[in-house]
């Protein structure tokens, strides 16, 4: 019988996989990244419009992350609320803001462009967005997501799940935005890792398989 991996072994395996997938993502040719990003944003916008959602939570891209700028612009032009998180390293949590334009952003933690707290008021906590669109390094077909190791999104999603359960409402759907190159056969998941409802790539929306 195979011995169960230790926490240190799991951490090492995740670190190696993060490095591998980060290199793959960064290795995608810039023009291809731009084309794929626009296609993903178009699929996301079409689904949001058909679902008549009043808002969406997304992220401002950093480095080679899938570019969400065209989706945010679409939201602003069509009266759809655009919600962006800001990282709080001291509390290791996300705070949500509704932004109206790129002018509402400023460099925050880790050098990422985030909502500017000097211009904006945070949404009440815990706020439940209509849908959540997440970044990541790798995704699989069962809702697995490999993030950056900080646990910000996992804690945020757990907080939302608890809030929705206490209010007796359905939790919002959460999708990973990804290049096809980021889809892997299986993401190493731990008990505290939150699963997604699916991914959106340049080929469309794929719902997670539940086993």
PDB file of C-alpha atoms in Angstrom:
ATOM      1  CA  UNK A   1       0.000   0.000   0.000  1.00  0.00           C
ATOM      2  CA  UNK A   2       1.407   3.385  -1.056  1.00  0.00           C
ATOM      3  CA  UNK A   3       2.260   5.694   1.844  1.00  0.00           C
ATOM      4  CA  UNK A   4       0.263   8.913   2.042  1.00  0.00           C
ATOM      5  CA  UNK A   5       2.256  11.995   1.036  1.00  0.00           C
ATOM      6  CA  UNK A   6       3.354  14.197   3.901  1.00  0.00           C
ATOM      7  CA  UNK A   7       2.425  17.909   4.050  1.00  0.00           C
ATOM      8  CA  UNK A   8       6.026  18.799   3.167  1.00  0.00           C
ATOM      9  CA  UNK A   9       5.941  16.490   0.146  1.00  0.00           C
ATOM     10  CA  UNK A  10       2.655  17.964  -1.024  1.00  0.00           C
ATOM     11  CA  UNK A  11       4.010  21.505  -0.606  1.00  0.00           C
ATOM     12  CA  UNK A  12       7.124  20.608  -2.599  1.00  0.00           C
ATOM     13  CA  UNK A  13       5.047  19.001  -5.363  1.00  0.00           C
ATOM     14  CA  UNK A  14       2.815  22.068  -5.586  1.00  0.00           C
ATOM     15  CA  UNK A  15       5.814  24.388  -5.715  1.00  0.00           C
ATOM     16  CA  UNK A  16       7.346  22.406  -8.568  1.00  0.00           C
ATOM     17  CA  UNK A  17       4.047  22.367 -10.458  1.00  0.00           C
ATOM     18  CA  UNK A  18       3.628  26.119  -9.989  1.00  0.00           C
ATOM     19  CA  UNK A  19       7.067  26.698 -11.500  1.00  0.00           C
ATOM     20  CA  UNK A  20       6.316  24.382 -14.412  1.00  0.00           C
ATOM     21  CA  UNK A  21       2.951  25.936 -15.217  1.00  0.00           C
ATOM     22  CA  UNK A  22       4.216  29.496 -14.770  1.00  0.00           C
ATOM     23  CA  UNK A  23       6.919  28.772 -17.347  1.00  0.00           C
ATOM     24  CA  UNK A  24       4.353  27.302 -19.750  1.00  0.00           C
ATOM     25  CA  UNK A  25       2.048  30.288 -19.373  1.00  0.00           C
ATOM     26  CA  UNK A  26       4.838  32.811 -19.788  1.00  0.00           C
ATOM     27  CA  UNK A  27       6.072  30.894 -22.827  1.00  0.00           C
ATOM     28  CA  UNK A  28       2.875  31.495 -24.787  1.00  0.00           C
ATOM     29  CA  UNK A  29       3.662  33.921 -27.603  1.00  0.00           C
ATOM     30  CA  UNK A  30       2.351  37.419 -26.658  1.00  0.00           C
ATOM     31  CA  UNK A  31       0.125  37.794 -29.738  1.00  0.00           C
ATOM     32  CA  UNK A  32      -1.385  34.385 -29.046  1.00  0.00           C
ATOM     33  CA  UNK A  33      -2.002  35.374 -25.417  1.00  0.00           C
ATOM     34  CA  UNK A  34      -3.791  38.503 -26.632  1.00  0.00           C
ATOM     35  CA  UNK A  35      -5.975  36.570 -29.093  1.00  0.00           C
ATOM     36  CA  UNK A  36      -6.850  33.932 -26.539  1.00  0.00           C
ATOM     37  CA  UNK A  37      -7.589  36.556 -23.887  1.00  0.00           C
ATOM     38  CA  UNK A  38     -10.034  38.370 -26.161  1.00  0.00           C
ATOM     39  CA  UNK A  39     -11.784  35.103 -27.022  1.00  0.00           C
ATOM     40  CA  UNK A  40     -12.107  34.137 -23.351  1.00  0.00           C
ATOM     41  CA  UNK A  41     -13.458  37.578 -22.458  1.00  0.00           C
ATOM     42  CA  UNK A  42     -15.980  37.353 -25.310  1.00  0.00           C
ATOM     43  CA  UNK A  43     -17.254  33.995 -24.045  1.00  0.00           C
ATOM     44  CA  UNK A  44     -17.470  35.336 -20.493  1.00  0.00           C
ATOM     45  CA  UNK A  45     -19.291  38.500 -21.603  1.00  0.00           C
ATOM     46  CA  UNK A  46     -21.765  36.506 -23.691  1.00  0.00           C
ATOM     47  CA  UNK A  47     -22.558  34.196 -20.758  1.00  0.00           C
ATOM     48  CA  UNK A  48     -22.931  37.122 -18.328  1.00  0.00           C
ATOM     49  CA  UNK A  49     -25.268  38.908 -20.765  1.00  0.00           C
ATOM     50  CA  UNK A  50     -27.381  35.792 -21.458  1.00  0.00           C
ATOM     51  CA  UNK A  51     -27.620  35.114 -17.729  1.00  0.00           C
ATOM     52  CA  UNK A  52     -28.719  38.738 -17.140  1.00  0.00           C
ATOM     53  CA  UNK A  53     -26.180  39.130 -14.342  1.00  0.00           C
ATOM     54  CA  UNK A  54     -25.888  42.664 -12.955  1.00  0.00           C
ATOM     55  CA  UNK A  55     -22.175  42.360 -12.151  1.00  0.00           C
ATOM     56  CA  UNK A  56     -19.121  40.136 -12.163  1.00  0.00           C
ATOM     57  CA  UNK A  57     -16.011  39.818 -10.040  1.00  0.00           C
ATOM     58  CA  UNK A  58     -12.782  39.522 -11.999  1.00  0.00           C
ATOM     59  CA  UNK A  59      -9.141  40.529 -11.539  1.00  0.00           C
ATOM     60  CA  UNK A  60      -6.580  42.864 -13.071  1.00  0.00           C
ATOM     61  CA  UNK A  61      -4.009  40.746 -14.940  1.00  0.00           C
ATOM     62  CA  UNK A  62      -0.430  40.543 -13.723  1.00  0.00           C
ATOM     63  CA  UNK A  63       2.525  39.360 -15.795  1.00  0.00           C
ATOM     64  CA  UNK A  64       1.303  36.635 -18.179  1.00  0.00           C
ATOM     65  CA  UNK A  65      -2.146  36.115 -16.620  1.00  0.00           C
ATOM     66  CA  UNK A  66      -5.060  35.987 -19.014  1.00  0.00           C
ATOM     67  CA  UNK A  67      -5.891  39.598 -19.848  1.00  0.00           C
ATOM     68  CA  UNK A  68      -9.304  40.733 -18.572  1.00  0.00           C
ATOM     69  CA  UNK A  69      -9.170  44.360 -19.718  1.00  0.00           C
ATOM     70  CA  UNK A  70     -11.581  43.850 -22.637  1.00  0.00           C
ATOM     71  CA  UNK A  71     -14.096  42.177 -20.304  1.00  0.00           C
ATOM     72  CA  UNK A  72     -13.894  45.043 -17.819  1.00  0.00           C
ATOM     73  CA  UNK A  73     -14.322  47.560 -20.639  1.00  0.00           C
ATOM     74  CA  UNK A  74     -17.357  45.629 -21.888  1.00  0.00           C
ATOM     75  CA  UNK A  75     -18.831  45.766 -18.390  1.00  0.00           C
ATOM     76  CA  UNK A  76     -18.413  49.508 -18.124  1.00  0.00           C
ATOM     77  CA  UNK A  77     -19.872  50.115 -21.584  1.00  0.00           C
ATOM     78  CA  UNK A  78     -22.918  47.936 -20.896  1.00  0.00           C
ATOM     79  CA  UNK A  79     -23.763  49.023 -17.369  1.00  0.00           C
ATOM     80  CA  UNK A  80     -22.533  45.776 -15.800  1.00  0.00           C
ATOM     81  CA  UNK A  81     -20.849  46.172 -12.406  1.00  0.00           C
ATOM     82  CA  UNK A  82     -17.122  45.369 -12.359  1.00  0.00           C
ATOM     83  CA  UNK A  83     -15.838  44.130  -9.001  1.00  0.00           C
ATOM     84  CA  UNK A  84     -12.109  43.749  -8.363  1.00  0.00           C
ATOM     85  CA  UNK A  85     -10.390  42.445  -5.220  1.00  0.00           C
ATOM     86  CA  UNK A  86      -7.594  44.114  -3.326  1.00  0.00           C
ATOM     87  CA  UNK A  87      -5.089  41.984  -1.376  1.00  0.00           C
ATOM     88  CA  UNK A  88      -4.511  42.728   2.287  1.00  0.00           C
ATOM     89  CA  UNK A  89      -1.207  40.955   3.122  1.00  0.00           C
ATOM     90  CA  UNK A  90      -1.459  41.705   6.831  1.00  0.00           C
ATOM     91  CA  UNK A  91      -4.813  39.892   7.127  1.00  0.00           C
ATOM     92  CA  UNK A  92      -4.147  37.621   4.119  1.00  0.00           C
ATOM     93  CA  UNK A  93      -7.594  38.323   2.748  1.00  0.00           C
ATOM     94  CA  UNK A  94      -9.320  39.945  -0.223  1.00  0.00           C
ATOM     95  CA  UNK A  95     -11.386  43.117   0.020  1.00  0.00           C
ATOM     96  CA  UNK A  96     -13.807  43.851  -2.824  1.00  0.00           C
ATOM     97  CA  UNK A  97     -14.344  47.143  -4.620  1.00  0.00           C
ATOM     98  CA  UNK A  98     -16.585  48.181  -7.501  1.00  0.00           C
ATOM     99  CA  UNK A  99     -14.515  50.102 -10.036  1.00  0.00           C
ATOM    100  CA  UNK A 100     -15.742  52.428 -12.771  1.00  0.00           C
ATOM    101  CA  UNK A 101     -12.624  52.861 -14.900  1.00  0.00           C
ATOM    102  CA  UNK A 102      -8.873  52.145 -15.027  1.00  0.00           C
ATOM    103  CA  UNK A 103      -8.409  55.401 -13.107  1.00  0.00           C
ATOM    104  CA  UNK A 104      -9.720  53.618 -10.021  1.00  0.00           C
ATOM    105  CA  UNK A 105      -6.645  51.349  -9.949  1.00  0.00           C
ATOM    106  CA  UNK A 106      -3.246  51.807  -8.320  1.00  0.00           C
ATOM    107  CA  UNK A 107      -0.283  49.551  -7.631  1.00  0.00           C
ATOM    108  CA  UNK A 108      -0.937  47.498  -4.522  1.00  0.00           C
ATOM    109  CA  UNK A 109       0.505  44.430  -2.857  1.00  0.00           C
ATOM    110  CA  UNK A 110       3.021  42.488  -4.920  1.00  0.00           C
ATOM    111  CA  UNK A 111       3.050  45.269  -7.541  1.00  0.00           C
ATOM    112  CA  UNK A 112      -0.375  44.266  -8.870  1.00  0.00           C
ATOM    113  CA  UNK A 113      -2.779  46.961 -10.048  1.00  0.00           C
ATOM    114  CA  UNK A 114      -5.665  46.961  -7.585  1.00  0.00           C
ATOM    115  CA  UNK A 115      -8.561  49.188  -6.520  1.00  0.00           C
ATOM    116  CA  UNK A 116      -7.244  52.427  -5.034  1.00  0.00           C
ATOM    117  CA  UNK A 117      -8.547  52.732  -1.445  1.00  0.00           C
ATOM    118  CA  UNK A 118      -7.867  56.463  -1.498  1.00  0.00           C
ATOM    119  CA  UNK A 119     -10.534  56.841  -4.217  1.00  0.00           C
ATOM    120  CA  UNK A 120     -12.977  54.045  -3.436  1.00  0.00           C
ATOM    121  CA  UNK A 121     -15.054  52.656  -0.592  1.00  0.00           C
ATOM    122  CA  UNK A 122     -14.868  48.885  -0.104  1.00  0.00           C
ATOM    123  CA  UNK A 123     -18.000  46.817  -0.545  1.00  0.00           C
ATOM    124  CA  UNK A 124     -19.560  45.594   2.730  1.00  0.00           C
ATOM    125  CA  UNK A 125     -18.054  42.390   4.042  1.00  0.00           C
ATOM    126  CA  UNK A 126     -18.894  39.688   3.245  1.00  0.00           C
ATOM    127  CA  UNK A 127     -20.187  40.789  -0.156  1.00  0.00           C
ATOM    128  CA  UNK A 128     -21.564  38.113  -2.487  1.00  0.00           C
ATOM    129  CA  UNK A 129     -20.826  38.870  -6.175  1.00  0.00           C
ATOM    130  CA  UNK A 130     -23.137  37.539  -8.896  1.00  0.00           C
ATOM    131  CA  UNK A 131     -20.317  35.472 -10.419  1.00  0.00           C
ATOM    132  CA  UNK A 132     -16.608  35.090  -9.703  1.00  0.00           C
ATOM    133  CA  UNK A 133     -13.901  34.856 -12.392  1.00  0.00           C
ATOM    134  CA  UNK A 134     -10.525  33.792 -11.042  1.00  0.00           C
ATOM    135  CA  UNK A 135      -6.919  33.725 -12.222  1.00  0.00           C
ATOM    136  CA  UNK A 136      -4.563  30.823 -11.597  1.00  0.00           C
ATOM    137  CA  UNK A 137      -1.607  28.836 -12.855  1.00  0.00           C
ATOM    138  CA  UNK A 138      -3.356  25.569 -13.647  1.00  0.00           C
ATOM    139  CA  UNK A 139      -6.861  24.124 -13.841  1.00  0.00           C
ATOM    140  CA  UNK A 140      -8.347  20.697 -14.421  1.00  0.00           C
ATOM    141  CA  UNK A 141     -11.694  19.358 -15.621  1.00  0.00           C
ATOM    142  CA  UNK A 142     -12.964  18.579 -12.105  1.00  0.00           C
ATOM    143  CA  UNK A 143     -12.816  22.137 -10.793  1.00  0.00           C
ATOM    144  CA  UNK A 144      -9.279  21.919  -9.481  1.00  0.00           C
ATOM    145  CA  UNK A 145      -7.290  25.151  -9.424  1.00  0.00           C
ATOM    146  CA  UNK A 146      -3.622  25.703  -8.669  1.00  0.00           C
ATOM    147  CA  UNK A 147      -3.103  29.234  -7.392  1.00  0.00           C
ATOM    148  CA  UNK A 148      -0.015  31.055  -6.243  1.00  0.00           C
ATOM    149  CA  UNK A 149       0.192  29.610  -2.744  1.00  0.00           C
ATOM    150  CA  UNK A 150      -1.093  32.554  -0.723  1.00  0.00           C
ATOM    151  CA  UNK A 151      -4.523  31.064  -0.118  1.00  0.00           C
ATOM    152  CA  UNK A 152      -6.313  34.387  -0.677  1.00  0.00           C
ATOM    153  CA  UNK A 153      -8.973  33.031  -3.005  1.00  0.00           C
ATOM    154  CA  UNK A 154      -9.509  29.825  -1.022  1.00  0.00           C
ATOM    155  CA  UNK A 155     -10.188  31.808   2.152  1.00  0.00           C
ATOM    156  CA  UNK A 156     -12.401  34.238   0.242  1.00  0.00           C
ATOM    157  CA  UNK A 157     -14.472  31.431  -1.291  1.00  0.00           C
ATOM    158  CA  UNK A 158     -14.815  29.677   2.057  1.00  0.00           C
ATOM    159  CA  UNK A 159     -16.055  32.916   3.624  1.00  0.00           C
ATOM    160  CA  UNK A 160     -18.585  33.339   0.808  1.00  0.00           C
ATOM    161  CA  UNK A 161     -19.791  29.753   1.143  1.00  0.00           C
ATOM    162  CA  UNK A 162     -20.412  30.292   4.847  1.00  0.00           C
ATOM    163  CA  UNK A 163     -22.228  33.579   4.208  1.00  0.00           C
ATOM    164  CA  UNK A 164     -24.453  32.044   1.539  1.00  0.00           C
ATOM    165  CA  UNK A 165     -25.249  29.069   3.772  1.00  0.00           C
ATOM    166  CA  UNK A 166     -26.182  31.369   6.657  1.00  0.00           C
ATOM    167  CA  UNK A 167     -28.516  33.347   4.384  1.00  0.00           C
ATOM    168  CA  UNK A 168     -29.974  30.269   2.701  1.00  0.00           C
ATOM    169  CA  UNK A 169     -28.973  31.405  -0.793  1.00  0.00           C
ATOM    170  CA  UNK A 170     -27.082  29.710  -3.599  1.00  0.00           C
ATOM    171  CA  UNK A 171     -23.415  30.532  -3.719  1.00  0.00           C
ATOM    172  CA  UNK A 172     -22.232  32.340  -6.858  1.00  0.00           C
ATOM    173  CA  UNK A 173     -20.670  30.305  -9.637  1.00  0.00           C
ATOM    174  CA  UNK A 174     -16.894  30.555  -9.905  1.00  0.00           C
ATOM    175  CA  UNK A 175     -14.950  30.014 -13.117  1.00  0.00           C
ATOM    176  CA  UNK A 176     -11.247  30.019 -13.846  1.00  0.00           C
ATOM    177  CA  UNK A 177     -10.145  32.101 -16.829  1.00  0.00           C
ATOM    178  CA  UNK A 178      -7.417  30.216 -18.641  1.00  0.00           C
ATOM    179  CA  UNK A 179      -5.428  29.654 -21.785  1.00  0.00           C
ATOM    180  CA  UNK A 180      -5.835  26.090 -23.075  1.00  0.00           C
ATOM    181  CA  UNK A 181      -2.194  25.524 -22.194  1.00  0.00           C
ATOM    182  CA  UNK A 182      -3.113  25.891 -18.518  1.00  0.00           C
ATOM    183  CA  UNK A 183      -5.564  22.968 -18.526  1.00  0.00           C
ATOM    184  CA  UNK A 184      -3.962  19.870 -16.999  1.00  0.00           C
ATOM    185  CA  UNK A 185      -5.147  16.327 -16.349  1.00  0.00           C
ATOM    186  CA  UNK A 186      -5.261  16.823 -12.610  1.00  0.00           C
ATOM    187  CA  UNK A 187      -4.445  19.507 -10.055  1.00  0.00           C
ATOM    188  CA  UNK A 188      -3.060  18.395  -6.701  1.00  0.00           C
ATOM    189  CA  UNK A 189      -5.771  19.419  -4.234  1.00  0.00           C
ATOM    190  CA  UNK A 190      -5.799  19.554  -0.441  1.00  0.00           C
ATOM    191  CA  UNK A 191      -8.776  19.668   1.903  1.00  0.00           C
ATOM    192  CA  UNK A 192      -8.646  23.475   2.198  1.00  0.00           C
ATOM    193  CA  UNK A 193      -8.462  24.025  -1.574  1.00  0.00           C
ATOM    194  CA  UNK A 194     -11.733  25.242  -3.088  1.00  0.00           C
ATOM    195  CA  UNK A 195     -13.017  23.720  -6.320  1.00  0.00           C
ATOM    196  CA  UNK A 196     -14.448  25.784  -9.159  1.00  0.00           C
ATOM    197  CA  UNK A 197     -17.578  25.260 -11.234  1.00  0.00           C
ATOM    198  CA  UNK A 198     -15.635  25.254 -14.466  1.00  0.00           C
ATOM    199  CA  UNK A 199     -13.208  27.073 -16.717  1.00  0.00           C
ATOM    200  CA  UNK A 200     -13.494  29.466 -19.620  1.00  0.00           C
ATOM    201  CA  UNK A 201     -10.831  29.130 -22.314  1.00  0.00           C
ATOM    202  CA  UNK A 202     -10.603  30.402 -25.873  1.00  0.00           C
ATOM    203  CA  UNK A 203     -12.654  27.324 -26.834  1.00  0.00           C
ATOM    204  CA  UNK A 204     -15.581  28.202 -24.596  1.00  0.00           C
ATOM    205  CA  UNK A 205     -17.057  27.321 -21.207  1.00  0.00           C
ATOM    206  CA  UNK A 206     -16.441  23.900 -19.730  1.00  0.00           C
ATOM    207  CA  UNK A 207     -18.325  22.922 -16.596  1.00  0.00           C
ATOM    208  CA  UNK A 208     -16.484  20.910 -13.992  1.00  0.00           C
ATOM    209  CA  UNK A 209     -17.122  17.173 -13.832  1.00  0.00           C
ATOM    210  CA  UNK A 210     -18.362  16.045 -10.443  1.00  0.00           C
ATOM    211  CA  UNK A 211     -17.486  12.561  -9.247  1.00  0.00           C
TER     212      UNK A 211
END
